[in-house]
Coordinates of C-alpha atoms and ligand atoms in Angstrom, one line a residue:
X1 CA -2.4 16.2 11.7
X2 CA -0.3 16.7 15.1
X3 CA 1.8 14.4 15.7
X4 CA 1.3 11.2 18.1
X5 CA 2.9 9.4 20.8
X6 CA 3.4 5.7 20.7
X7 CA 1.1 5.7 24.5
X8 CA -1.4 7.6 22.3
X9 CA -1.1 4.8 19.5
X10 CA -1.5 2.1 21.7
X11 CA -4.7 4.0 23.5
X12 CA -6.7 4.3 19.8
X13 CA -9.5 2.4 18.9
X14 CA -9.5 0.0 16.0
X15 CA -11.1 2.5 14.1
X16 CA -8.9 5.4 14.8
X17 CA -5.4 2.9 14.4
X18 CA -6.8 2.0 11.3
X19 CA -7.7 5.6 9.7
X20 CA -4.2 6.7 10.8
X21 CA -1.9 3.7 9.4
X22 CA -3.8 3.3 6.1
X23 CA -1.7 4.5 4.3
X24 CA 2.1 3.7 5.5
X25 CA 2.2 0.7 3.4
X26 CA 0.9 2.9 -0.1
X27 CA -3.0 1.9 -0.5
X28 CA -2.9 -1.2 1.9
X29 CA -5.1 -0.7 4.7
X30 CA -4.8 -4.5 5.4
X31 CA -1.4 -3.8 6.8
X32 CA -2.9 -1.8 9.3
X33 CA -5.7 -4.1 10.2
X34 CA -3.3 -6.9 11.3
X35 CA -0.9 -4.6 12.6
X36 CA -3.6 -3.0 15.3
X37 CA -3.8 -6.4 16.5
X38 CA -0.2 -5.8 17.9
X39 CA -0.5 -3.7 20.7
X40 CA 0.8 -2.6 23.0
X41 CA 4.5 -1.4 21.4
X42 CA 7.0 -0.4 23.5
X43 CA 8.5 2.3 21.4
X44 CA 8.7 3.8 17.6
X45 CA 10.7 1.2 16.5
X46 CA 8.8 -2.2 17.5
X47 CA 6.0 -0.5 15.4
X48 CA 8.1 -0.2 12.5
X49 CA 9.4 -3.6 13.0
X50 CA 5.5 -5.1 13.3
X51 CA 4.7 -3.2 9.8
X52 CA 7.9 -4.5 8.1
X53 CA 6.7 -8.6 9.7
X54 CA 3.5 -7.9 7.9
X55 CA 5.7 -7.3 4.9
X56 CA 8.0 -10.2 5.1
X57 CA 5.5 -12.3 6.1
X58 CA 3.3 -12.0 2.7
X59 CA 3.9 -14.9 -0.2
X60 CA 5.5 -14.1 -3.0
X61 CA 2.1 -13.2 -4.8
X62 CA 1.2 -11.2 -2.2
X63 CA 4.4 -9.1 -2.3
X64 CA 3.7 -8.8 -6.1
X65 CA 0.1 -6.9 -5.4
X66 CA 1.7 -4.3 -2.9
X67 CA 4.8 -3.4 -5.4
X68 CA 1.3 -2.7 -8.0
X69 CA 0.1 -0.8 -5.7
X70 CA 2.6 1.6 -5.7
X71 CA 2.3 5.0 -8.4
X72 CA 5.0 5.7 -10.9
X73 CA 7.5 8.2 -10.2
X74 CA 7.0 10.8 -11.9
X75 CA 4.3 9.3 -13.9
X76 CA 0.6 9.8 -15.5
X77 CA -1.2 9.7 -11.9
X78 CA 1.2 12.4 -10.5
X79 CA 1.0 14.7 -14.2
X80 CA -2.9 14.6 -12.8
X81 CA -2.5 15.6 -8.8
X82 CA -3.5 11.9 -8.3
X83 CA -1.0 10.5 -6.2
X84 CA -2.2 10.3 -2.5
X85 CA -0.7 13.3 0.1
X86 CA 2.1 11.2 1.4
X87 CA 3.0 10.1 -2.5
X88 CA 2.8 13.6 -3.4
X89 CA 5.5 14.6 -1.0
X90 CA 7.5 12.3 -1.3
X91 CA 8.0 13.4 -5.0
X92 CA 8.5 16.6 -4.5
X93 CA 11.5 16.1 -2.1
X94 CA 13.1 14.1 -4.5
X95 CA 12.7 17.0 -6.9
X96 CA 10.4 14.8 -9.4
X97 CA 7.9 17.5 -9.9
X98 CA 10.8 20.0 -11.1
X99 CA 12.4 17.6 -14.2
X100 CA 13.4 19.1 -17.2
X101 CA 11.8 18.0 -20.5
X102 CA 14.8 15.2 -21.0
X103 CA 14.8 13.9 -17.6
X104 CA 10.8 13.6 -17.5
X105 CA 11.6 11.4 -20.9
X106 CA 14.0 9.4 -19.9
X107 CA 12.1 8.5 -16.8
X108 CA 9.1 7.8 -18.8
X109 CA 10.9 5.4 -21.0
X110 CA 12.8 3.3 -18.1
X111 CA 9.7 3.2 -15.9
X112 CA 7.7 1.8 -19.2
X113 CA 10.7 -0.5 -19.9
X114 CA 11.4 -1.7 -16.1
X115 CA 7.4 -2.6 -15.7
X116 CA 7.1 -4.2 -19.2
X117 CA 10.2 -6.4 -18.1
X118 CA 9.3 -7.5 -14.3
X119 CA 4.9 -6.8 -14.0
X120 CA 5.2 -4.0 -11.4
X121 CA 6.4 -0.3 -10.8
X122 CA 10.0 0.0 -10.4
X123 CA 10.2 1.4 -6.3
X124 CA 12.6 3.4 -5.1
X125 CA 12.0 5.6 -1.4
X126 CA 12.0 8.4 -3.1
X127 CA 12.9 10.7 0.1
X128 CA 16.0 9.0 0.5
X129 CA 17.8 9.5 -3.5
X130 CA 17.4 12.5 -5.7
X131 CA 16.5 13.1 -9.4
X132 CA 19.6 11.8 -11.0
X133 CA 20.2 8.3 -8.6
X134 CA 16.8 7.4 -9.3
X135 CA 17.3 7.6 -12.7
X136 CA 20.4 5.5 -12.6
X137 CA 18.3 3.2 -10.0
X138 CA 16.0 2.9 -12.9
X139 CA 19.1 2.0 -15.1
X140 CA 21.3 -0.6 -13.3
X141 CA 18.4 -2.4 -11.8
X142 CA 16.9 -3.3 -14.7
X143 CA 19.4 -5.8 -15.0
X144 CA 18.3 -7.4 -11.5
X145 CA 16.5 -10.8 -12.3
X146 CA 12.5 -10.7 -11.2
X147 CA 13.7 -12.5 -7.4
X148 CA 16.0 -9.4 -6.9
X149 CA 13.8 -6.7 -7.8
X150 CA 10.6 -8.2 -5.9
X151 CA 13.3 -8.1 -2.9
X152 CA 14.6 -5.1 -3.6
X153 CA 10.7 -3.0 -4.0
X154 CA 10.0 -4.8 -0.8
X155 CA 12.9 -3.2 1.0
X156 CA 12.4 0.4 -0.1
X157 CA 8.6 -0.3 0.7
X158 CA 10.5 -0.7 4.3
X159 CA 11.9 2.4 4.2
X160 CA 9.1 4.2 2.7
X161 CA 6.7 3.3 5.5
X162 CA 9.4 3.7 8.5
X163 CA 9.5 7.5 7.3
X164 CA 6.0 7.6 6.8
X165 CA 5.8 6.1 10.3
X166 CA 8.2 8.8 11.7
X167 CA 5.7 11.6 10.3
X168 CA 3.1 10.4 12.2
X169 CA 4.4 9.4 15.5
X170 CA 6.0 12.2 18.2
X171 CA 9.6 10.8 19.6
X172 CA 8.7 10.9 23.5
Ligands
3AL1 N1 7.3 4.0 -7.6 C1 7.6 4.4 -6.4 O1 8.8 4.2 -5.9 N2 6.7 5.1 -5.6 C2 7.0 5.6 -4.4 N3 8.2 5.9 -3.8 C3 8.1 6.7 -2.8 O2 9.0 7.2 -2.1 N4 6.7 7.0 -2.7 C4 6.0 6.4 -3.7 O3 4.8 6.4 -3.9

């Protein structure tokens, strides 16, 4: 898809804003659905900002569903070319789909560990780190407490969907 400019975002239909955005927040179209409700935004930036309110403003069990919606890294779902495009990608440029046999493992085991601990995925924008910080994300933040972590997954969330944001939208 070509890229967009923020006049042509705040020209789409309901339909067409919500097709586009369904997937910056990983499998929530409902961010989208408030979100179109928005417009008009002045720039790249107060769109980001209105997906990371819809964010903030969720309760607690609410931030817990959009943290489960999120695939493992590196996990069963991308072993089967599962993960959605933007997922997929994101994977890759961390170098997740090129681990060797002891880093796959060792992912495995702290992603099993981390979930069986706090109830949801452990998140990390993947774009932004590299095989070996995400594993040691994986290691030192398992010590977090469950408030951290929930905090935490909802900040890379953040950053996950601002880039995702910046893929669709064309700086003036
Ligand atoms: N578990 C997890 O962090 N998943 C995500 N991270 C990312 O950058 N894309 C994802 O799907």
């Amino acid at each position: 898809m070509s890229r967009v400019s923020i006049s042509e975002v705040n020209g789409m239909s309901e339909e067409q804003f919500q097709w586009v955005f369904k997937n910056v927040i990983e499998l929530c179209q409902d961010a989208a659905e408030q979100v179109k409700k928005c417009r008009p935004f002045r720039d790249i930036a107060e769109l980001c900002t209105a997906f990371h309110k819809y964010l903030d403003n969720l309760c607690l069990e609410e931030k817990l569903v959009i943290l489960k919606l999120h695939p493992d890294l590196a996990g069963r779902l991308a072993s089967q070319g599962e993960l959605t495009k933007e997922s997929t990608e994101e994977q890759q440029s961390a170098g997740l789909d090129k681990l060797t046999l002891i880093q796959k493992r060792m992912i495995d085991i702290c992603n099993e560990r981390y979930k069986e601990k706090f109830g949801f995925p452990f998140i990390i924008c993947a774009r932004e780190n590299k095989v070996q910080s995400i594993i040691n994300g994986l290691q030192t933040r398992y010590n977090n407490t469950k408030e951290q972590e929930i905090e935490i997954g909802i900040n890379e969330v953040k950053k996950i969907c601002k880039l995702r944001i910046l893929d669709i939208i064309k700086e003036n």
